[in-house]
Short mmCIF file of C-alpha atoms in Angstrom, two decimals:
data_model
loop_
_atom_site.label_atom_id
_atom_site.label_comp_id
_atom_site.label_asym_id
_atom_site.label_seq_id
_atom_site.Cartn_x
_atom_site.Cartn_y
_atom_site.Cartn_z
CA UNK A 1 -36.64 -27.20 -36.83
CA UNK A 2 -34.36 -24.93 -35.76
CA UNK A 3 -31.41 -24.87 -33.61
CA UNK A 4 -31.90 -23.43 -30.39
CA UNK A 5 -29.14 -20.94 -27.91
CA UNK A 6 -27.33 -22.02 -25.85
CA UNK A 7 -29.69 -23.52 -23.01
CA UNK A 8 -28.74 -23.02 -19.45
CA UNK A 9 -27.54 -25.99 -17.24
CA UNK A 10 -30.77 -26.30 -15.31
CA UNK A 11 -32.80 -26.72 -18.68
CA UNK A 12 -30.86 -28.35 -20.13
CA UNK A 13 -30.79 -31.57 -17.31
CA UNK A 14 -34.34 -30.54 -16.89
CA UNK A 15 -34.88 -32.18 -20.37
CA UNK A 16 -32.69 -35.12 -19.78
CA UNK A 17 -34.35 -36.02 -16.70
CA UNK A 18 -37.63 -35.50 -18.71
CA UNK A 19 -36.16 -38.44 -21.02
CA UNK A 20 -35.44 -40.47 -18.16
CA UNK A 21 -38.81 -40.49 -17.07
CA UNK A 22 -40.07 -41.23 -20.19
CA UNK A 23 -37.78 -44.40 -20.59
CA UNK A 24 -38.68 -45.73 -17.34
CA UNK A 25 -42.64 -45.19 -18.08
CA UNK A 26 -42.11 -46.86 -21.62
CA UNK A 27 -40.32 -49.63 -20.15
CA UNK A 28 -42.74 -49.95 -17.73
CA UNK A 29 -45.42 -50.32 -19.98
CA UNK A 30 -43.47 -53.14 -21.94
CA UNK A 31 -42.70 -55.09 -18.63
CA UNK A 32 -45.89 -55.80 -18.37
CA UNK A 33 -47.37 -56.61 -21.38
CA UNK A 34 -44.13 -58.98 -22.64
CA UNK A 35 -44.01 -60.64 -18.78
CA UNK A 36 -46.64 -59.44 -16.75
CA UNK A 37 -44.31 -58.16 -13.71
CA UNK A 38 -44.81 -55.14 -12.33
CA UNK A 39 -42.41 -52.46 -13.29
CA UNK A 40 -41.82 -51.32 -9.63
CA UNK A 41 -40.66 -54.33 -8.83
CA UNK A 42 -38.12 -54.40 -11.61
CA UNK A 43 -36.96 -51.21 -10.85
CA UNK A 44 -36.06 -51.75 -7.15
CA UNK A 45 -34.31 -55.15 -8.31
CA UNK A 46 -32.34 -52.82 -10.52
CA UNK A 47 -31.52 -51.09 -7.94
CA UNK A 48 -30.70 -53.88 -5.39
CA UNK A 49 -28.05 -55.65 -8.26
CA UNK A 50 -25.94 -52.32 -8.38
CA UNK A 51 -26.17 -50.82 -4.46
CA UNK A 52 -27.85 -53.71 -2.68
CA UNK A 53 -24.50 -54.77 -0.57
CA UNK A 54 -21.28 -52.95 0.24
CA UNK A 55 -19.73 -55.50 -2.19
CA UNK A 56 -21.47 -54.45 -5.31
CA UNK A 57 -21.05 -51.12 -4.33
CA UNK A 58 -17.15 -51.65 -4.42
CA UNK A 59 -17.34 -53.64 -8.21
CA UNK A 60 -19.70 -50.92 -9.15
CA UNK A 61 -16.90 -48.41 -8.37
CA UNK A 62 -14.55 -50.41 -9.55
CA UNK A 63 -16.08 -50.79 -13.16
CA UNK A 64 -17.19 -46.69 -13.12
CA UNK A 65 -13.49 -46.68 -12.55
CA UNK A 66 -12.27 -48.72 -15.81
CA UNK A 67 -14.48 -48.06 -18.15
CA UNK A 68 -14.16 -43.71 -17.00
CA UNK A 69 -10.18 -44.31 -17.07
CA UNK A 70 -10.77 -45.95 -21.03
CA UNK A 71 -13.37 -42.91 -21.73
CA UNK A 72 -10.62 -40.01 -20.47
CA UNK A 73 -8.27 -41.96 -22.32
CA UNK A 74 -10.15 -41.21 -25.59
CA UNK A 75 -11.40 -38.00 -24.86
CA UNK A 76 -8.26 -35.92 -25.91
CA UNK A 77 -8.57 -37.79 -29.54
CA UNK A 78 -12.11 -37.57 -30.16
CA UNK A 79 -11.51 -33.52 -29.05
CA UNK A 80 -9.33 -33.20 -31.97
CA UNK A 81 -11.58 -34.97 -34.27
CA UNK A 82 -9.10 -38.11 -34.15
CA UNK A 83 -11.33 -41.00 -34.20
CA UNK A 84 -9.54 -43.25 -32.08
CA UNK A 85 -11.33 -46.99 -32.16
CA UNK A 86 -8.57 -48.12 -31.15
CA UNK A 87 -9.20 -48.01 -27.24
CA UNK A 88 -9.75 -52.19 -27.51
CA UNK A 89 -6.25 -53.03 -28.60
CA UNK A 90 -4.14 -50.36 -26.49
CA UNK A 91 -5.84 -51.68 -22.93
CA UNK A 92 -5.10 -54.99 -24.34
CA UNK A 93 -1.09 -53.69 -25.18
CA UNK A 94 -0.83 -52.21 -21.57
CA UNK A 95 -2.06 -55.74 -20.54
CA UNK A 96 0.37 -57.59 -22.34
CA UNK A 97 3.26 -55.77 -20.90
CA UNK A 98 2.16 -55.91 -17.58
CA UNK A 99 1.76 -59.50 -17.69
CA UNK A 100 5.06 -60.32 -19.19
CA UNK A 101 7.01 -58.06 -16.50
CA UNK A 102 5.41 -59.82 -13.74
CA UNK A 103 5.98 -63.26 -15.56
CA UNK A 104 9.51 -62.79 -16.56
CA UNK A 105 10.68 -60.30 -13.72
CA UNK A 106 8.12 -61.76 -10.88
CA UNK A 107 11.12 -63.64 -9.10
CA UNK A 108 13.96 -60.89 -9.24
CA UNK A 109 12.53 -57.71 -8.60
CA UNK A 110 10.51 -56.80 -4.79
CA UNK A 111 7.23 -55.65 -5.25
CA UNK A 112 7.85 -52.24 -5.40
CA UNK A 113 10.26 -51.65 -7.99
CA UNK A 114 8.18 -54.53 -9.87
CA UNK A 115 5.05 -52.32 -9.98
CA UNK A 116 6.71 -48.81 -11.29
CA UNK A 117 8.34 -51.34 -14.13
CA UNK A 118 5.32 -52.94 -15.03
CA UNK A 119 3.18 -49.35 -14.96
CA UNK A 120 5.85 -47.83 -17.65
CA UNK A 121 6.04 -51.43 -19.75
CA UNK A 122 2.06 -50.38 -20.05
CA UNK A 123 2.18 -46.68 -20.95
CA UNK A 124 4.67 -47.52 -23.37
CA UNK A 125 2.82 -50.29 -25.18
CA UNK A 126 -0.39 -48.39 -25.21
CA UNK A 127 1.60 -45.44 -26.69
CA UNK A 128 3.56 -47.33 -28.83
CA UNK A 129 0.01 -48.99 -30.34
CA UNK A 130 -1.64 -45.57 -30.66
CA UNK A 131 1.77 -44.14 -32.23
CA UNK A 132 1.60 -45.77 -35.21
CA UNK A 133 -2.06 -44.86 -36.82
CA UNK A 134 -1.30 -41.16 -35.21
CA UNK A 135 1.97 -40.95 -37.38
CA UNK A 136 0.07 -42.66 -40.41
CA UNK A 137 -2.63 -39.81 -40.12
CA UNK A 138 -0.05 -36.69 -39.84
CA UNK A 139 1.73 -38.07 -42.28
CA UNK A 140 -0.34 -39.56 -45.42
CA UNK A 141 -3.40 -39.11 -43.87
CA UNK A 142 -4.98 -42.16 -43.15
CA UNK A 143 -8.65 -43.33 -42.22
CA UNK A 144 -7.89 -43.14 -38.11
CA UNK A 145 -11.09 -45.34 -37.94
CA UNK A 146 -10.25 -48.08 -39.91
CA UNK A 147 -6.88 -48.22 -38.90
CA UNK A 148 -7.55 -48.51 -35.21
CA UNK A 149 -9.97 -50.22 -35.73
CA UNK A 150 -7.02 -52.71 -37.02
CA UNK A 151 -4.97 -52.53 -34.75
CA UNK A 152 -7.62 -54.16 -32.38
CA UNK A 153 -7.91 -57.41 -34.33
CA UNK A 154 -4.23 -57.45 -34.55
CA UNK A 155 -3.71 -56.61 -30.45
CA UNK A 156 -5.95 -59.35 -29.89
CA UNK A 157 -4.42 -61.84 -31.68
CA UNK A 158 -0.70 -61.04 -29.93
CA UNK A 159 -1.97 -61.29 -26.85
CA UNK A 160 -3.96 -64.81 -27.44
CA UNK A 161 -0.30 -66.35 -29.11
CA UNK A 162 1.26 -65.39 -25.13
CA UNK A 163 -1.32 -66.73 -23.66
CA UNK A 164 -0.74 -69.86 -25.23
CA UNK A 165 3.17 -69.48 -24.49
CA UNK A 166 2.72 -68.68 -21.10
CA UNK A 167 -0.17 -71.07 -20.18
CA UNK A 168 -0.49 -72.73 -17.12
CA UNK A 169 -0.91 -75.82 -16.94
CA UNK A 170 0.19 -76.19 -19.87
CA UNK A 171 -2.56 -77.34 -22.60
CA UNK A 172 -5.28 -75.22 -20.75
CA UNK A 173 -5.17 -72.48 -22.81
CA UNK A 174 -5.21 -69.63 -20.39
CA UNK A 175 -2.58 -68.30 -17.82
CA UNK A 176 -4.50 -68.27 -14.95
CA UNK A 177 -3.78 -66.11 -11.80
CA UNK A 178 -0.64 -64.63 -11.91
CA UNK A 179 2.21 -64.79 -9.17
CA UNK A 180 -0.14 -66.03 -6.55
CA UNK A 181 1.17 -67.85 -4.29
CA UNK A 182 3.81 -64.80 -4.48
CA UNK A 183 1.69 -61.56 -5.45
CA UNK A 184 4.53 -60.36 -7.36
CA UNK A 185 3.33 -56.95 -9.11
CA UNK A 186 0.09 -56.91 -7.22
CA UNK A 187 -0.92 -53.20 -6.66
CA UNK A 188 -1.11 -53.47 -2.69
CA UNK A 189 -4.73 -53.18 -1.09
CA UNK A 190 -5.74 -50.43 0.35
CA UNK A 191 -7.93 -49.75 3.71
CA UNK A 192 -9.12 -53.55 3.08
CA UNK A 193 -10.17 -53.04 -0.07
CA UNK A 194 -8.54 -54.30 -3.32
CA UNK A 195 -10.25 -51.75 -5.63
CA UNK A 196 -10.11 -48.46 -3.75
CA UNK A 197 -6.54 -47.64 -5.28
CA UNK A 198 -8.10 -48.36 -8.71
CA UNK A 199 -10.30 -45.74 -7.39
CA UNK A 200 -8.45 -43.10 -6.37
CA UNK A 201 -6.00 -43.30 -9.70
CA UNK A 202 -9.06 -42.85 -11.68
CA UNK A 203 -10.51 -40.01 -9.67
CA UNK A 204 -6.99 -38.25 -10.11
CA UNK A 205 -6.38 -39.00 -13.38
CA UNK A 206 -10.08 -37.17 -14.03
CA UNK A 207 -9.03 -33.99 -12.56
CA UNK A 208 -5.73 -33.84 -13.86
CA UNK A 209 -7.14 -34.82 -17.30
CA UNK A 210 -10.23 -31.34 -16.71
CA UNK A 211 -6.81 -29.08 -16.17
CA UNK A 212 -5.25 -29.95 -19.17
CA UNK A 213 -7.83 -29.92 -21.77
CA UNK A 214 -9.52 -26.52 -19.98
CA UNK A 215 -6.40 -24.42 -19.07
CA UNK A 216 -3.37 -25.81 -20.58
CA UNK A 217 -1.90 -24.36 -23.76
CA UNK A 218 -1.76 -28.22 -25.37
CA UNK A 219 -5.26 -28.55 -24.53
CA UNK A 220 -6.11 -25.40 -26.46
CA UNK A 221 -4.30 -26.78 -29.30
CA UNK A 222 -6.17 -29.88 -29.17
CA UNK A 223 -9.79 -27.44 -29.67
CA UNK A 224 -8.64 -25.64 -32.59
CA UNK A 225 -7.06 -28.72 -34.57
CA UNK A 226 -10.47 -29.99 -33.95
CA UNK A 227 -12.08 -26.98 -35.16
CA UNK A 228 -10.41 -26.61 -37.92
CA UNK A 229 -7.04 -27.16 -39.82
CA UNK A 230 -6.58 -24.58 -41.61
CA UNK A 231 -7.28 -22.15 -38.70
CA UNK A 232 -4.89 -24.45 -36.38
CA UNK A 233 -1.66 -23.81 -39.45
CA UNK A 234 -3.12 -19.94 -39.55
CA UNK A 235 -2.09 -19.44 -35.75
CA UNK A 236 0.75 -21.35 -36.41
CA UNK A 237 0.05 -24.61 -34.66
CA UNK A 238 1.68 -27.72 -35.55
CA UNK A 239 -0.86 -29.93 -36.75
CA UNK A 240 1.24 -33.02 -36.92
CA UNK A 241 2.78 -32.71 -33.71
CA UNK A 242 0.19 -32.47 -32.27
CA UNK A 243 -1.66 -35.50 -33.37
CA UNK A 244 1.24 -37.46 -32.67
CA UNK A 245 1.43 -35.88 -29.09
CA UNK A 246 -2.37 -36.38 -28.46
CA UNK A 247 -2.45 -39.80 -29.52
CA UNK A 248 0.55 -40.43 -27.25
CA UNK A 249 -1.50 -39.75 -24.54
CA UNK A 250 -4.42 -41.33 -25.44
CA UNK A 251 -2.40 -44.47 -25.60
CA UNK A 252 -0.49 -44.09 -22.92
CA UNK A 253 -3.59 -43.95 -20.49
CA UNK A 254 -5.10 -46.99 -22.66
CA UNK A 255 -2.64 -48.87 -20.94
CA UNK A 256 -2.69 -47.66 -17.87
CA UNK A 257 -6.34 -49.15 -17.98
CA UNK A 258 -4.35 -52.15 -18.77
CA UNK A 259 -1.76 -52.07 -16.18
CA UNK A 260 -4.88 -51.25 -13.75
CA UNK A 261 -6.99 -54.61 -15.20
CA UNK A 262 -3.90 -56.32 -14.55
CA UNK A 263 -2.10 -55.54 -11.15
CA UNK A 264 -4.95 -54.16 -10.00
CA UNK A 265 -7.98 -56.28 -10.03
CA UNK A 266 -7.99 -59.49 -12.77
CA UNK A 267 -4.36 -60.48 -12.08
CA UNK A 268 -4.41 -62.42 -15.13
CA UNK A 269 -4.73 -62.06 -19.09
CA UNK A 270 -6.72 -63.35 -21.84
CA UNK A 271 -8.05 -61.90 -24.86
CA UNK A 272 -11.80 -60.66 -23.55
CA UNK A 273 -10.39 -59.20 -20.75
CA UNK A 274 -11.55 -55.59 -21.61
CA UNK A 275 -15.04 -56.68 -22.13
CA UNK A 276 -15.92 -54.42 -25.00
CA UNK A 277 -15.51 -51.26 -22.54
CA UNK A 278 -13.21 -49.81 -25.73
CA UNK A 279 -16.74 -48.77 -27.66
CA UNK A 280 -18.53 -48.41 -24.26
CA UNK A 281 -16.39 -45.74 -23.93
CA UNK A 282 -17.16 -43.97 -26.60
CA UNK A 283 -20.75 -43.47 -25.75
CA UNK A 284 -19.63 -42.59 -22.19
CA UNK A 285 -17.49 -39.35 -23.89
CA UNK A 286 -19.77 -38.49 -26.27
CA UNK A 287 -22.84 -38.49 -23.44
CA UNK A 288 -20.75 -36.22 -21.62
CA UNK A 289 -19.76 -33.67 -24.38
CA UNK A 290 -16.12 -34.50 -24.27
CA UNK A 291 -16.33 -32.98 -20.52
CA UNK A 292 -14.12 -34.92 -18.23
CA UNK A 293 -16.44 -34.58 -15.03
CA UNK A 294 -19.66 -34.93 -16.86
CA UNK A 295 -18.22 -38.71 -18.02
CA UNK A 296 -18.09 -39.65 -13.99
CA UNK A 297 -21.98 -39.52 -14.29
CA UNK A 298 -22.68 -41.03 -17.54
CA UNK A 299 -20.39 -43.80 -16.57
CA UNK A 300 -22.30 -44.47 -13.27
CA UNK A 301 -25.37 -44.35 -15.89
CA UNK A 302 -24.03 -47.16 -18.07
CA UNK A 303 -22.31 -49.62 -15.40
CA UNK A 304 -25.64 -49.42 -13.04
CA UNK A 305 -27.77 -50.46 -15.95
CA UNK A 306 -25.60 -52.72 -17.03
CA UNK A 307 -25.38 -54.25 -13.16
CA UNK A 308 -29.08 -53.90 -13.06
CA UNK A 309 -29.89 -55.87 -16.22
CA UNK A 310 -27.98 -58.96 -14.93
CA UNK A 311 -29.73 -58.63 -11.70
CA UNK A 312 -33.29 -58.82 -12.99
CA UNK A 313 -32.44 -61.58 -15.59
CA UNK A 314 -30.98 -63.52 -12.20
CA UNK A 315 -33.73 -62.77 -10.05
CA UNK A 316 -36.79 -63.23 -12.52
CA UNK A 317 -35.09 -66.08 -14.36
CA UNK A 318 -35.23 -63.78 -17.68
CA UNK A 319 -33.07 -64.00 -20.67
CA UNK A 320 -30.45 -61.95 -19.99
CA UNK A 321 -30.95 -60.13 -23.94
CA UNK A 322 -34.46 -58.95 -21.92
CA UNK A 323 -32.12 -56.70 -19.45
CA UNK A 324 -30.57 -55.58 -22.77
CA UNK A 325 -33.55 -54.31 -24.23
CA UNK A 326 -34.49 -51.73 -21.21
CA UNK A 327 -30.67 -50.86 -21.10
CA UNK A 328 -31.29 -50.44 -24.65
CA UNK A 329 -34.75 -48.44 -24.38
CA UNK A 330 -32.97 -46.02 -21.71
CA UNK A 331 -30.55 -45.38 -23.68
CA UNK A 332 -32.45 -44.33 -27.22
CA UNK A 333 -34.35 -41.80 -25.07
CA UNK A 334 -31.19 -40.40 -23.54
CA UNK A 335 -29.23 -39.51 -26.76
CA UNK A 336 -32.69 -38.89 -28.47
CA UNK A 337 -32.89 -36.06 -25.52
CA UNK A 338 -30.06 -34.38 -26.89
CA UNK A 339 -31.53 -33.56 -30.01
CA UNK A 340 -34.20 -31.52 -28.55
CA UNK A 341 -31.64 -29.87 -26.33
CA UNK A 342 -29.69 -28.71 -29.53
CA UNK A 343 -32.91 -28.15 -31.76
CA UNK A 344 -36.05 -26.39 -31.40
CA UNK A 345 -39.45 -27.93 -33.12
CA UNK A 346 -41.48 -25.67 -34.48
CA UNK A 347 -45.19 -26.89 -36.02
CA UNK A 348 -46.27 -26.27 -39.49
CA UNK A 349 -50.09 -26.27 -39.12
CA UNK A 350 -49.29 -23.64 -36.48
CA UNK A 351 -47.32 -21.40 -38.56
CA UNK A 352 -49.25 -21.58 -41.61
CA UNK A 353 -52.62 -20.71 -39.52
CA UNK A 354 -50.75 -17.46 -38.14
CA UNK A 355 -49.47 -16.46 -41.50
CA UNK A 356 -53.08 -17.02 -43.15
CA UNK A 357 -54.71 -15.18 -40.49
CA UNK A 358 -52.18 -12.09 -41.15
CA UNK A 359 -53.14 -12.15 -44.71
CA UNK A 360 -56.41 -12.58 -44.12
CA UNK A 361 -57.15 -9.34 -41.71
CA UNK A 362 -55.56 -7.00 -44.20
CA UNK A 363 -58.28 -8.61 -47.12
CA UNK A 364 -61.16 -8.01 -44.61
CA UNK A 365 -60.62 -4.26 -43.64
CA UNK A 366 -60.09 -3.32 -46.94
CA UNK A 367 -63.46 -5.28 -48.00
CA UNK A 368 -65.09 -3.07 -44.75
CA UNK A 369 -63.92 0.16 -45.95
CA UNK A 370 -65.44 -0.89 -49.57
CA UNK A 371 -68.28 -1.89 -48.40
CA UNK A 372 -68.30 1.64 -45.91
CA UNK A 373 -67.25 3.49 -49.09
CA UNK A 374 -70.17 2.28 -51.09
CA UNK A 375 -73.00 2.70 -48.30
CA UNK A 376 -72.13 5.99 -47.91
CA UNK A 377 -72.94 6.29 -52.07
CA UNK A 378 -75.76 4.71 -52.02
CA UNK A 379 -77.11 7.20 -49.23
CA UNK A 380 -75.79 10.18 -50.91
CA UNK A 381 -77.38 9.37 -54.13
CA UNK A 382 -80.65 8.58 -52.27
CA UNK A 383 -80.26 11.93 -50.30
CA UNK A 384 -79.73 14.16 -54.06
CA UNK A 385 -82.69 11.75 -55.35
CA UNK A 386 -85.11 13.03 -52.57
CA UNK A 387 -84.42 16.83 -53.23
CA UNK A 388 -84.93 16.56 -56.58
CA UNK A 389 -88.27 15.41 -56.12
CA UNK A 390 -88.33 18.18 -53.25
CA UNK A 391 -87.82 20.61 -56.24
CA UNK A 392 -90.38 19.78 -58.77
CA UNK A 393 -93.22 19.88 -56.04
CA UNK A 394 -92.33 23.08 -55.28
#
């Protein structure tokens, strides 16, 4: 095994594709032996539960949209080597804010003014959450994984005590919708459709989020802290600062998912309401190599299986843990295609039959020229044999 150059774009999605395929055969195959449907059928139904009406194509964009937003959120740490787990409990800060501005300021503030209060509430309490592992970590050092990881349990449970404060009835245990008959906060809809702005924040945030790790002097900093430490100190970067201004960020767009979840689509809050999409995210940047347009795909990837397992467990009244299993096949051979896009395999019996065959030609020409060298004796002595019996006749 050996690792391989640098392959070029076209192999390298050549081999991906390649994987693909593979999944979809392999979970053909088991479709039919575990429930005796056939595979095309499955497929198409797959297909129908993420793009079968204009409607699910507008909550499939909408949920590309929030779980990419979490994954650029993340990238900037995870580029630095910062393990940020933390993604969970920052949406859920952003959240949090949101909901208490539109709660407490709902009836004193317009709509507009409410909305650019609640959006800075949310960056703040996502950067605020992220700020205090990041200063941990430059300062003492700290396990970034555990800690966020922490700071998730302990998000959650703030955000469960306001739900019980601001319940509604009361004794319900949730909040329901927020400023409804009002719409107080509400990000306004767009060309008829409630999600598009979610949309087109997203899409912006993406490019703006490619410019600044690929040309901007902080996103260079970001690389080499990642790289290495030492080298980062070396060139005089300030290693601290910067994982204190990365993590800032990180945050800060955390809960703009939040703010987003929010005003934007849920217009209430409870304690599940970012769905796991915190560790989803994760595999979404790590898919993509960090790259922030390479995440817009692999988050289409994950959503439209995820819409496509619920569909097929709906329409052929499977357990839904069934649609987890093919999501779950798909995905093995998709990260397992990235080993052989990294890594070369070369076989043994191969290589040893090539090596024994150049030891073994050198063995036979030498046993040839013996074998020349002692003919040629053998005639020579037969030739001085003959004369001397040529002589004594004479």
């Amino acid at each position: 095994m050996t690792k391989r150059k640098a392959l070029s774009f076209q192999a390298a999605w050549g081999i991906r594709l390649a994987a693909i395929l593979a999944a979809l055969i392999v979970c053909g195959v088991i479709t039919m032996i575990v429930t005796g449907l056939n595979p095309l059928g499955v497929y198409v139904t797959m297909f129908s539960g993420a793009f079968g009406t204009q409607r699910r194509i507008w909550i499939l964009g909408k949920d590309v949209a929030i779980l990419l937003c979490i994954s650029l959120a993340l990238t900037p740490a995870f580029r630095m080597r910062f393990w940020n787990l933390g993604g969970e409990g920052q949406i859920l800060m952003g959240a949090l804010a949101t909901a208490a501005c539109m709660i407490k300021l709902g009836q004193s503030f317009p709509g507009g003014p409410l909305i650019v209060i609640s959006m800075i509430a949310a960056l703040g309490a996502g950067a605020l959450w992220a700020l205090i592992p990041a200063l941990c970590k430059a300062r003492w050092n700290t396990n970034e994984t555990l800690f966020t990881l922490m700071m998730n349990y302990v998000a959650t449970q703030l955000v469960a005590y306001f739900v019980i404060v601001w319940e509604v009835p009361k004794g319900s245990g949730k909040i329901g919708i927020i400023n409804q008959s009002t719409e107080a906060g509400w990000l306004p809809v767009l060309a008829g459709n409630r999600y598009l702005l979610n949309i087109l924040c997203v899409a912006f945030l993406t490019i703006a989020m490619y410019i600044y790790l690929t040309y901007s002097k902080q996103g260079y900093e970001i690389s080499v802290v990642g790289e290495s430490v030492s080298t980062a100190r070396y060139v005089g970067i300030k290693v601290g600062w910067t994982i204190v201004r990365t993590l800032l960020l990180s945050g800060a767009i955390c809960g703009l998912t939040g703010f987003l979840l929010v005003a934007g689509t849920d217009h209430t809050l409870t304690t599940t309401l970012a769905g796991g999409q915190g560790f989803t995210a994760v595999m979404v940047a790590w898919l993509a190599k960090f790259n922030p347009l390479g995440m817009v795909l692999s988050s289409l990837l994950l959503v439209f299986l995820s819409k496509g397992a619920g569909e097929i467990s709906t329409i052929f009244t499977l357990n839904q843990s069934y649609g987890d299993i093919l999501t779950g096949i798909i995905l093995f051979f998709i990260i397992g295609s990235e080993f052989f896009i990294r890594y070369r395999i070369h076989f043994r019996k191969a290589a040893q039959h090539n090596s024994a065959a150049k030891e073994t030609a050198p063995r036979k020409n030498k046993e040839l020229e013996t074998a020349a060298h002692d003919s040629a004796a053998s005639e020579t002595s037969e030739t001085a044999a003959e004369g001397k019996e040529g002589s004594a006749d004479v």
